[in-house]
Tab-separated table of C-alpha atoms in Angstrom:
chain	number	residue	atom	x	y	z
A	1	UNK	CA	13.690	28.424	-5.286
A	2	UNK	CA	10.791	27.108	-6.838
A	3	UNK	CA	9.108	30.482	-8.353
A	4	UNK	CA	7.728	30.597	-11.509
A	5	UNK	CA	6.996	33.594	-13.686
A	6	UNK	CA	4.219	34.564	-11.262
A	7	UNK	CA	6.359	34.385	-8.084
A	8	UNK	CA	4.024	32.542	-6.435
A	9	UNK	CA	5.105	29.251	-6.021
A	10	UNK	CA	2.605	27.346	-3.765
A	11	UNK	CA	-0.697	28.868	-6.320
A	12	UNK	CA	1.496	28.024	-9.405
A	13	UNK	CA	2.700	24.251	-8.314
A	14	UNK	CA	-0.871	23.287	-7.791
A	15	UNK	CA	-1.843	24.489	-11.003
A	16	UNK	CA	1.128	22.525	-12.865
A	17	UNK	CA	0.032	19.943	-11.304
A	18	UNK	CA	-3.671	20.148	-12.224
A	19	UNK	CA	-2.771	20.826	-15.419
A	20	UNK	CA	-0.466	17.695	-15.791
A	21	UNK	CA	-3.455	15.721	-13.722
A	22	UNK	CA	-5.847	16.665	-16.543
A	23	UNK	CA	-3.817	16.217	-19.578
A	24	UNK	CA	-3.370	12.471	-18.554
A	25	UNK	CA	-6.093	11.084	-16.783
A	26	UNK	CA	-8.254	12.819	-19.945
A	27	UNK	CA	-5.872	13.318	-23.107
A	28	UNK	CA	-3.716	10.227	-23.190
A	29	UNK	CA	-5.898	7.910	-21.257
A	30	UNK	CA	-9.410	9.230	-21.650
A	31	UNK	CA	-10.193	7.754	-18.095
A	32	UNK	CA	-11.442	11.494	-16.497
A	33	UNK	CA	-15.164	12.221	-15.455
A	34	UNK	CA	-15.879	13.209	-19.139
A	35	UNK	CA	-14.285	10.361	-20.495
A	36	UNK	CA	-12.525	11.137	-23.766
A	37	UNK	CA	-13.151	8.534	-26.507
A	38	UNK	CA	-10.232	9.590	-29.231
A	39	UNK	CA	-7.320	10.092	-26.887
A	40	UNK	CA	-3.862	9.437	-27.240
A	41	UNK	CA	-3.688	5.488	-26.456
A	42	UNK	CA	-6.978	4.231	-27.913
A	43	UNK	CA	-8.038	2.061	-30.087
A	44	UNK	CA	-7.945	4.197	-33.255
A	45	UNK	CA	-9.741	1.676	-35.703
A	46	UNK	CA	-12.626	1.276	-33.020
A	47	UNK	CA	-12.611	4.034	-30.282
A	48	UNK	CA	-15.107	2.590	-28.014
A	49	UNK	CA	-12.568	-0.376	-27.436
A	50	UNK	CA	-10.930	-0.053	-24.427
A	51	UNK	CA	-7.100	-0.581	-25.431
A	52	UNK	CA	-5.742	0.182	-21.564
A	53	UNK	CA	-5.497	-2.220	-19.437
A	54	UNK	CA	-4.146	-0.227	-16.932
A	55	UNK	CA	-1.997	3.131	-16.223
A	56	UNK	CA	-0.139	4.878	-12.855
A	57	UNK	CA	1.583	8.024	-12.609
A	58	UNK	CA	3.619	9.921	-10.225
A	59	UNK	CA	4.566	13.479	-9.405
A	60	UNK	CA	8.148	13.574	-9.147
A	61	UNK	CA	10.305	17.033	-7.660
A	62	UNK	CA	13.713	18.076	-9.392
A	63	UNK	CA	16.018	19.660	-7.046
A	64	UNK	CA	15.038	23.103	-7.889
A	65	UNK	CA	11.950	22.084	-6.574
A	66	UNK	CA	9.777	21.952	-10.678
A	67	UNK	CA	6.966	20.015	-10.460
A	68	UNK	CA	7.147	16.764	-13.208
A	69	UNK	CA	5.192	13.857	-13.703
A	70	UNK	CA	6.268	10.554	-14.333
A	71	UNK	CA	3.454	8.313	-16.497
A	72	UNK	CA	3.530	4.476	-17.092
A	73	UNK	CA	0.675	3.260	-19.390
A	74	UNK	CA	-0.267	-0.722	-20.077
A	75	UNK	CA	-1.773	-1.674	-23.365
A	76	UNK	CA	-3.589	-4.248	-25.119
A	77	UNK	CA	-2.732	-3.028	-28.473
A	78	UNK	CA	-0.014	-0.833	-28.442
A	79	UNK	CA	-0.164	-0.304	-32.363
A	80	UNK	CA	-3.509	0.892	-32.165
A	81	UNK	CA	-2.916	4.019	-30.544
A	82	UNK	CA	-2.027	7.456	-32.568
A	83	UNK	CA	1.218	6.756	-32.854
A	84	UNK	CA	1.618	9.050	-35.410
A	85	UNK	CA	1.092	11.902	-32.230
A	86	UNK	CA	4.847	10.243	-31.235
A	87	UNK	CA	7.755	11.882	-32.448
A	88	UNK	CA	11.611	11.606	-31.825
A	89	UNK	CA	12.989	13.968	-34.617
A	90	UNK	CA	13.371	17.974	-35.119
A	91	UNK	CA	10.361	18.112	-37.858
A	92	UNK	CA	12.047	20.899	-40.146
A	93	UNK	CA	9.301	21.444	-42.199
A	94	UNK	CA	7.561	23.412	-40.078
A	95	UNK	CA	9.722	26.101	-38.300
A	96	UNK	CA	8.004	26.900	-35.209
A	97	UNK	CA	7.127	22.972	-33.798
A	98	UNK	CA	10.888	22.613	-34.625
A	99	UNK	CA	12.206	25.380	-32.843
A	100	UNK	CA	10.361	24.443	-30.246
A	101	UNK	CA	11.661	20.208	-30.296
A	102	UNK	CA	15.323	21.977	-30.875
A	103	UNK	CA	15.204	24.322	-27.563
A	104	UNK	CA	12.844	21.998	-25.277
A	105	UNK	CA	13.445	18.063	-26.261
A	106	UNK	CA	17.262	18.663	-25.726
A	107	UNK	CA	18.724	16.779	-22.742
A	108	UNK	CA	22.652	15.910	-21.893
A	109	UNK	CA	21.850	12.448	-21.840
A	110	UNK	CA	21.337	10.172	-25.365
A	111	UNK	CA	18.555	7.617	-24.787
A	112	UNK	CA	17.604	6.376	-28.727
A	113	UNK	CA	19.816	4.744	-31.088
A	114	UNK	CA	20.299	6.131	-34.363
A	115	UNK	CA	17.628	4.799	-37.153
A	116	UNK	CA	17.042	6.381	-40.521
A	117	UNK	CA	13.707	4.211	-40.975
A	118	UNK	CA	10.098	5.408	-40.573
A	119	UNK	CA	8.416	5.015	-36.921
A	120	UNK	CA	7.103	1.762	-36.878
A	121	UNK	CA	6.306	-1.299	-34.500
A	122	UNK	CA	8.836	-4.397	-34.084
A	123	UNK	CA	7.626	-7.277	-32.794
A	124	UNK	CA	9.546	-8.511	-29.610
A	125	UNK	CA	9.128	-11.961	-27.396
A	126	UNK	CA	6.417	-10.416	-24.986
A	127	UNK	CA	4.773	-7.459	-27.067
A	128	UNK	CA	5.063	-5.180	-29.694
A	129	UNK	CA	7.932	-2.296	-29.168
A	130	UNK	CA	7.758	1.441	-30.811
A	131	UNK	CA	10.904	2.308	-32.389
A	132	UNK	CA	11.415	6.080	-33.522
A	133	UNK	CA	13.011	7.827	-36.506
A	134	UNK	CA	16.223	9.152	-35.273
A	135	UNK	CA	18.957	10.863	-36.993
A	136	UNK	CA	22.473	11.605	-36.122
A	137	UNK	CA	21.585	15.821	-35.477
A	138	UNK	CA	19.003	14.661	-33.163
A	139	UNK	CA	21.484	12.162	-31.781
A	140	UNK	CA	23.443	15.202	-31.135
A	141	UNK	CA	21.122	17.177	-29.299
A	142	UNK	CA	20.182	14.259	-27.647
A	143	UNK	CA	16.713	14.818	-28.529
A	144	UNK	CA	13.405	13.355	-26.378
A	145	UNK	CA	10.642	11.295	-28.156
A	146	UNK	CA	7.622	13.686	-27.510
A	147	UNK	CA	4.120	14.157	-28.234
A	148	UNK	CA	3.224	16.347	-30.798
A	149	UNK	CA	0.328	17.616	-30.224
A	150	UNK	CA	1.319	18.809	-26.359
A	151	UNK	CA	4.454	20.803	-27.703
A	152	UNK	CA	2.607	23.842	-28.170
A	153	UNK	CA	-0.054	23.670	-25.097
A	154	UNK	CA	2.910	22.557	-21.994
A	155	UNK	CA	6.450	23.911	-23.551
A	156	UNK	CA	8.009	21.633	-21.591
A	157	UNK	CA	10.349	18.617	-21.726
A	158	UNK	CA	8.421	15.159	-22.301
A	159	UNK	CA	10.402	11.954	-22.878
A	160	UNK	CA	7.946	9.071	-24.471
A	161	UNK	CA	9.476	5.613	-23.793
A	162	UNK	CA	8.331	2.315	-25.374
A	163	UNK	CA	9.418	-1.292	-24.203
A	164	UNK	CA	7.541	-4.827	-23.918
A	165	UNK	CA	6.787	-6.958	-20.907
A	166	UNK	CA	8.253	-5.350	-17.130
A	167	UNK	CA	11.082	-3.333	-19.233
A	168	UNK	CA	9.311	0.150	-18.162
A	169	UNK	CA	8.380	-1.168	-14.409
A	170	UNK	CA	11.555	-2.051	-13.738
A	171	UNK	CA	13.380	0.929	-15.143
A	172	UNK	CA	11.148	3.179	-13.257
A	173	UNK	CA	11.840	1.298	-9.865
A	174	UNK	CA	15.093	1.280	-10.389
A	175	UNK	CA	15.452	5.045	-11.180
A	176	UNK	CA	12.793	7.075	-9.717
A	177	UNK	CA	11.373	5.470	-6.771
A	178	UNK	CA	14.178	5.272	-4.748
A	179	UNK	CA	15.238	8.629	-5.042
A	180	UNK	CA	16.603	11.079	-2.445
A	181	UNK	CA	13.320	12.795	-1.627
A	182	UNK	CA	12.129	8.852	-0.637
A	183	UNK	CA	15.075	7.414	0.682
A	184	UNK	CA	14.905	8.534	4.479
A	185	UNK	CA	16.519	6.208	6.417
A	186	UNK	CA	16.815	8.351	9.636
A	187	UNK	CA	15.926	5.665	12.421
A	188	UNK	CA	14.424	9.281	14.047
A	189	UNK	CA	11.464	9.077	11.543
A	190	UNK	CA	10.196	6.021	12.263
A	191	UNK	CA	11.479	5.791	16.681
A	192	UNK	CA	7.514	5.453	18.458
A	193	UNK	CA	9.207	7.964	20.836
A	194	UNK	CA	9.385	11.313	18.872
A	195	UNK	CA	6.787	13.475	18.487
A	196	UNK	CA	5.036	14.811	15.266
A	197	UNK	CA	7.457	17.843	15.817
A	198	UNK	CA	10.443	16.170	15.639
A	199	UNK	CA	9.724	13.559	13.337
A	200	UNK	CA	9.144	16.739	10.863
A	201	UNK	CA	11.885	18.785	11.621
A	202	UNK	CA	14.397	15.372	10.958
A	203	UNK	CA	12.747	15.003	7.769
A	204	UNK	CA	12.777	19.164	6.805
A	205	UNK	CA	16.712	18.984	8.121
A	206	UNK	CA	17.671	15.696	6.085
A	207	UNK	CA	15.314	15.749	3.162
A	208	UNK	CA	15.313	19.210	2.392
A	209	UNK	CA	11.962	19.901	0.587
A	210	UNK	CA	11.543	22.997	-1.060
A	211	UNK	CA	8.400	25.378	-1.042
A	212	UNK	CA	6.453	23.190	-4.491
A	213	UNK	CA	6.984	20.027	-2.756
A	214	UNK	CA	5.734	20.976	0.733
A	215	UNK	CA	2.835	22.867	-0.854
A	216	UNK	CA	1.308	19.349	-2.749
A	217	UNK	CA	1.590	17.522	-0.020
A	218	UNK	CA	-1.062	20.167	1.671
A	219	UNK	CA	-3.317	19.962	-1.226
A	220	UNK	CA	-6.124	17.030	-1.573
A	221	UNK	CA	-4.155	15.963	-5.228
A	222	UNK	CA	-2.865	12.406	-5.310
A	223	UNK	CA	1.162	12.303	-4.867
A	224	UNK	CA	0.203	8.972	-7.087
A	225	UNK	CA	-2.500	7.373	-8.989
A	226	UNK	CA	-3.886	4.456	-10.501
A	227	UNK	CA	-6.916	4.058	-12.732
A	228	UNK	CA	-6.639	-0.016	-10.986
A	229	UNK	CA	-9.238	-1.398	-8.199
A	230	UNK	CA	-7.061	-0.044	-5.013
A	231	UNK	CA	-7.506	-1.306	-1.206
A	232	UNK	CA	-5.744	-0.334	1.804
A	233	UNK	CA	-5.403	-2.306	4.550
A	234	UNK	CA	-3.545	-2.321	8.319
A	235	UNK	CA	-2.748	-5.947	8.976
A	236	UNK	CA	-3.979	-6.741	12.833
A	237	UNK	CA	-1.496	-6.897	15.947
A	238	UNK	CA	-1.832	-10.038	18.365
A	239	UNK	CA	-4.222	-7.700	20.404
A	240	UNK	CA	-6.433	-6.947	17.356
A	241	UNK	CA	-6.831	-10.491	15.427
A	242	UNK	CA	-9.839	-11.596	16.891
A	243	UNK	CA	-11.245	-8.469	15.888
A	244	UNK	CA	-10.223	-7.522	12.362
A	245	UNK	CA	-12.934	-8.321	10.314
A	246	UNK	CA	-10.944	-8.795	7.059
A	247	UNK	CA	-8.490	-10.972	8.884
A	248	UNK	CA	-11.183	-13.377	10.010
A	249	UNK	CA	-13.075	-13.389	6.914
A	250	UNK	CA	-9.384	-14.857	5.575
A	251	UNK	CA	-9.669	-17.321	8.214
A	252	UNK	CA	-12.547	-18.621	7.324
A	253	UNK	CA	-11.654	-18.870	3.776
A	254	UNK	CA	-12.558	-22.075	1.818
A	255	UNK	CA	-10.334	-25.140	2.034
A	256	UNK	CA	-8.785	-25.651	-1.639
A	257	UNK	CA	-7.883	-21.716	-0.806
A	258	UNK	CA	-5.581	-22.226	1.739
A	259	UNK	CA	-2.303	-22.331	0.278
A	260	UNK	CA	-3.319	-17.981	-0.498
A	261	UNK	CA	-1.515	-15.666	2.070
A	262	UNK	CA	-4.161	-13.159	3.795
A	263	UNK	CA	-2.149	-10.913	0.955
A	264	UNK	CA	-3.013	-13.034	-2.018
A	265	UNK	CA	-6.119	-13.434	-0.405
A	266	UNK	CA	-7.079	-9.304	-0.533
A	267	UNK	CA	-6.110	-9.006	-4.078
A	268	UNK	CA	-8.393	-11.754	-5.014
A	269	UNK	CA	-11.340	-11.104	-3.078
A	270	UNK	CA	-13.545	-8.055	-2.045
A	271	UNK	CA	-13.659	-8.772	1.983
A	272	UNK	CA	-16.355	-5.564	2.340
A	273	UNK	CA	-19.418	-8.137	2.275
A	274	UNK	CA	-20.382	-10.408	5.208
A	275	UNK	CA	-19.427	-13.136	2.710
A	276	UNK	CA	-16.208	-12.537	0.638
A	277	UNK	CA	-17.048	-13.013	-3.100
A	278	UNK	CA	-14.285	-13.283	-5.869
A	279	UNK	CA	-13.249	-10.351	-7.771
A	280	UNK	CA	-15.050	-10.952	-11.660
A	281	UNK	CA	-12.029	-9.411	-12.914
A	282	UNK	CA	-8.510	-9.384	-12.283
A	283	UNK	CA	-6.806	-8.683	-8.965
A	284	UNK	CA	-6.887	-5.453	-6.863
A	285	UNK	CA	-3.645	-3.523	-5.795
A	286	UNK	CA	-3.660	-3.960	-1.750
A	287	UNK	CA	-1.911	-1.068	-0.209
A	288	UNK	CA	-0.389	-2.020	3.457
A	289	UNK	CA	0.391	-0.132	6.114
A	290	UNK	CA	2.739	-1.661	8.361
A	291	UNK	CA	4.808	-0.994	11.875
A	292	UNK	CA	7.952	0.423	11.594
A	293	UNK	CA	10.346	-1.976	11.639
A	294	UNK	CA	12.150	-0.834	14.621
A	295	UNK	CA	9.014	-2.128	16.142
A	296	UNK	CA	8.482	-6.060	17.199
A	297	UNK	CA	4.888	-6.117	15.899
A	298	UNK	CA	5.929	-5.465	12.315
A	299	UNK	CA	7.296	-9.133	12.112
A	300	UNK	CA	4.146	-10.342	13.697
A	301	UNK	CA	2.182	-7.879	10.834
A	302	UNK	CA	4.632	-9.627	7.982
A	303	UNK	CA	4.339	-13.466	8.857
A	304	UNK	CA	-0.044	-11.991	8.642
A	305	UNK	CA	0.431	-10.921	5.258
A	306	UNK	CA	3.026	-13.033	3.433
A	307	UNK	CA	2.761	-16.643	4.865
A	308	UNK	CA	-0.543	-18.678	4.603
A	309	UNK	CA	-2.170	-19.965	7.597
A	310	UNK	CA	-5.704	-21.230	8.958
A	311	UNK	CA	-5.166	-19.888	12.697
A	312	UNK	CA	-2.545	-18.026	14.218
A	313	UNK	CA	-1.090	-21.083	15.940
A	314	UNK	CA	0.254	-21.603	12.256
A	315	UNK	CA	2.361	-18.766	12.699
A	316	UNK	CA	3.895	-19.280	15.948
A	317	UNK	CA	5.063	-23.269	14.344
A	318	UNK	CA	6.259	-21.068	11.702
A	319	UNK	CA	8.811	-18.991	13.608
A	320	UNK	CA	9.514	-21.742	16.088
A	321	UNK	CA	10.786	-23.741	12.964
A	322	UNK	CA	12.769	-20.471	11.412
A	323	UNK	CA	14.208	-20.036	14.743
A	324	UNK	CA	15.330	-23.260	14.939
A	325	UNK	CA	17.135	-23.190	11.373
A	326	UNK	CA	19.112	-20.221	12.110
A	327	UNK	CA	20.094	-22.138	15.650
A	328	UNK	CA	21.651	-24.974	13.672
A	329	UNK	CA	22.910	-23.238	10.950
A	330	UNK	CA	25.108	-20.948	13.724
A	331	UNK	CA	25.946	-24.360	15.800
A	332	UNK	CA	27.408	-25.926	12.428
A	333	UNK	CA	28.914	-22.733	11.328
């Protein structure tokens, strides 16, 4: 399962995914080491205009174990970009691109509605929206929206997707985050009494990874990426408070800032200097890493992150008072 034309499976899955790694962080976002000035989503009337605000993407594993990627970009413009690039229709003017569209771009699912008109923006209540040329024999083959100029380079199936606002976000959380590969709910995997052992044989017996998925994970690539300001951070336990430094740096936060959760607080400020400054712009994604939740601490950890408080005394009021809510509402029930 998993082997390509060179029957090597693990040496060909990391270079798919290099491959994919390059053509996005460089091609369509021109955000690589050699940054790329005239790529897919910039400004095309002034190139040295930075039209992204923001992009994340995601390798993704079908069940026969093929190596995908799944790409969500956020724009300033979008109808500065090379839209012209961004095709939904069999061009059959020129006979190889459209065998190519015809055998590749097919899918058993129909995802555009039929339009006879030229590609072109529409203007929506949060944004501008692409809409695509599509005719009824593409409706028939159920044919992808694709970029043009990667037909010929990847030969493989690309879907381009255009919406306004948290369309895209949502859609994507809804259908590719939660997938099977994600969804462990074993109670095994996350019990503090089973060793690394177990833990991975209850995830190789449920899960079922095949040989391209379990060969990423050993490499150094990123399973996902962001070209946003990331943080991690472990909220503290009752025995570590006192001494996690970003935790008391949020303590000691200034007054009129008090109604911020030690969350809030992360995104907004950069806690590495003796004296938290302000982030000069935007917010930072805060990655945390919390106890299972079999374990008591992790409710401790979550009342840390989500509720605002100047001490943890704040927190123990807190649950007394959610305690005693639940007790009445069971007493009157």
């Amino acid at each position: 399962m998993g082997r390509g034309a060179t029957e090597l499976p693990m040496l060909e899955t990391i270079h798919i995914a290099h491959v994919l790694e390059q053509v996005v962080r460089s091609y369509l976002c021109g955000s690589n080491t050699n940054r790329w000035r005239r790529h897919l989503f910039s400004d095309s009337d002034d190139p040295s205009h930075t039209n992204i605000l923001t992009y994340f993407y995601r390798f993704e594993f079908q069940q026969r174990g093929t190596v995908h990627l799944h790409l969500l970009v956020w724009l300033r413009d979008p109808t500065k970009i090379r839209h012209d690039l961004l095709q939904a229709s069999i061009p059959w003017r020129l006979s190889d691109e459209a065998y190519t569209v015809a055998s590749v771009q097919k899918s058993d699912k129909s995802v555009l509605p039929l339009d006879p008109g030229d590609n072109r923006f529409e203007e929506g209540k949060e944004g501008s929206r692409l809409v695509f040329h599509y005719n009824e024999e593409d409706a028939q083959r159920n044919i992808r929206a694709y970029v043009t100029s990667l037909l010929g380079a990847l030969r493989c199936r690309t879907d381009v997707q255009s919406t306004d606002g948290k369309g895209m976000v949502l859609k994507y959380v809804s259908s590719y985050v939660l997938k099977w590969h994600n969804g462990a709910s074993n109670e095994g995997l996350h019990c503090n009494d089973v060793s690394g052992f177990q833990a991975a044989c209850t995830f190789l017996r449920s899960m079922h990874p095949l040989e391209p998925e379990m060969a990423l994970q050993l490499t150094n690539m990123k399973i996902a990426w962001t070209c946003s300001r990331t943080k991690r951070v472990t909220p503290p336990t009752p025995d570590s408070a006192s001494t996690h430094s970003s935790y008391q740096k949020y303590l000691k936060r200034r007054q009129d800032e008090n109604q911020l959760s030690f969350l809030e607080w992360l995104r907004a400020y950069n806690d590495s200097p003796t004296k938290p400054t302000r982030y000069r712009s935007g917010e930072t994604l805060v990655g945390v890493k919390l106890l299972s939740m079999f374990n008591p601490l992790f409710f401790y950890q979550f009342l840390i992150m989500h509720h605002p408080h100047t001490c943890e005394h704040d927190l123990r009021n807190y649950l007394a008072a959610e305690a005693h809510k639940a007790h009445f509402v069971d007493t009157s029930a």
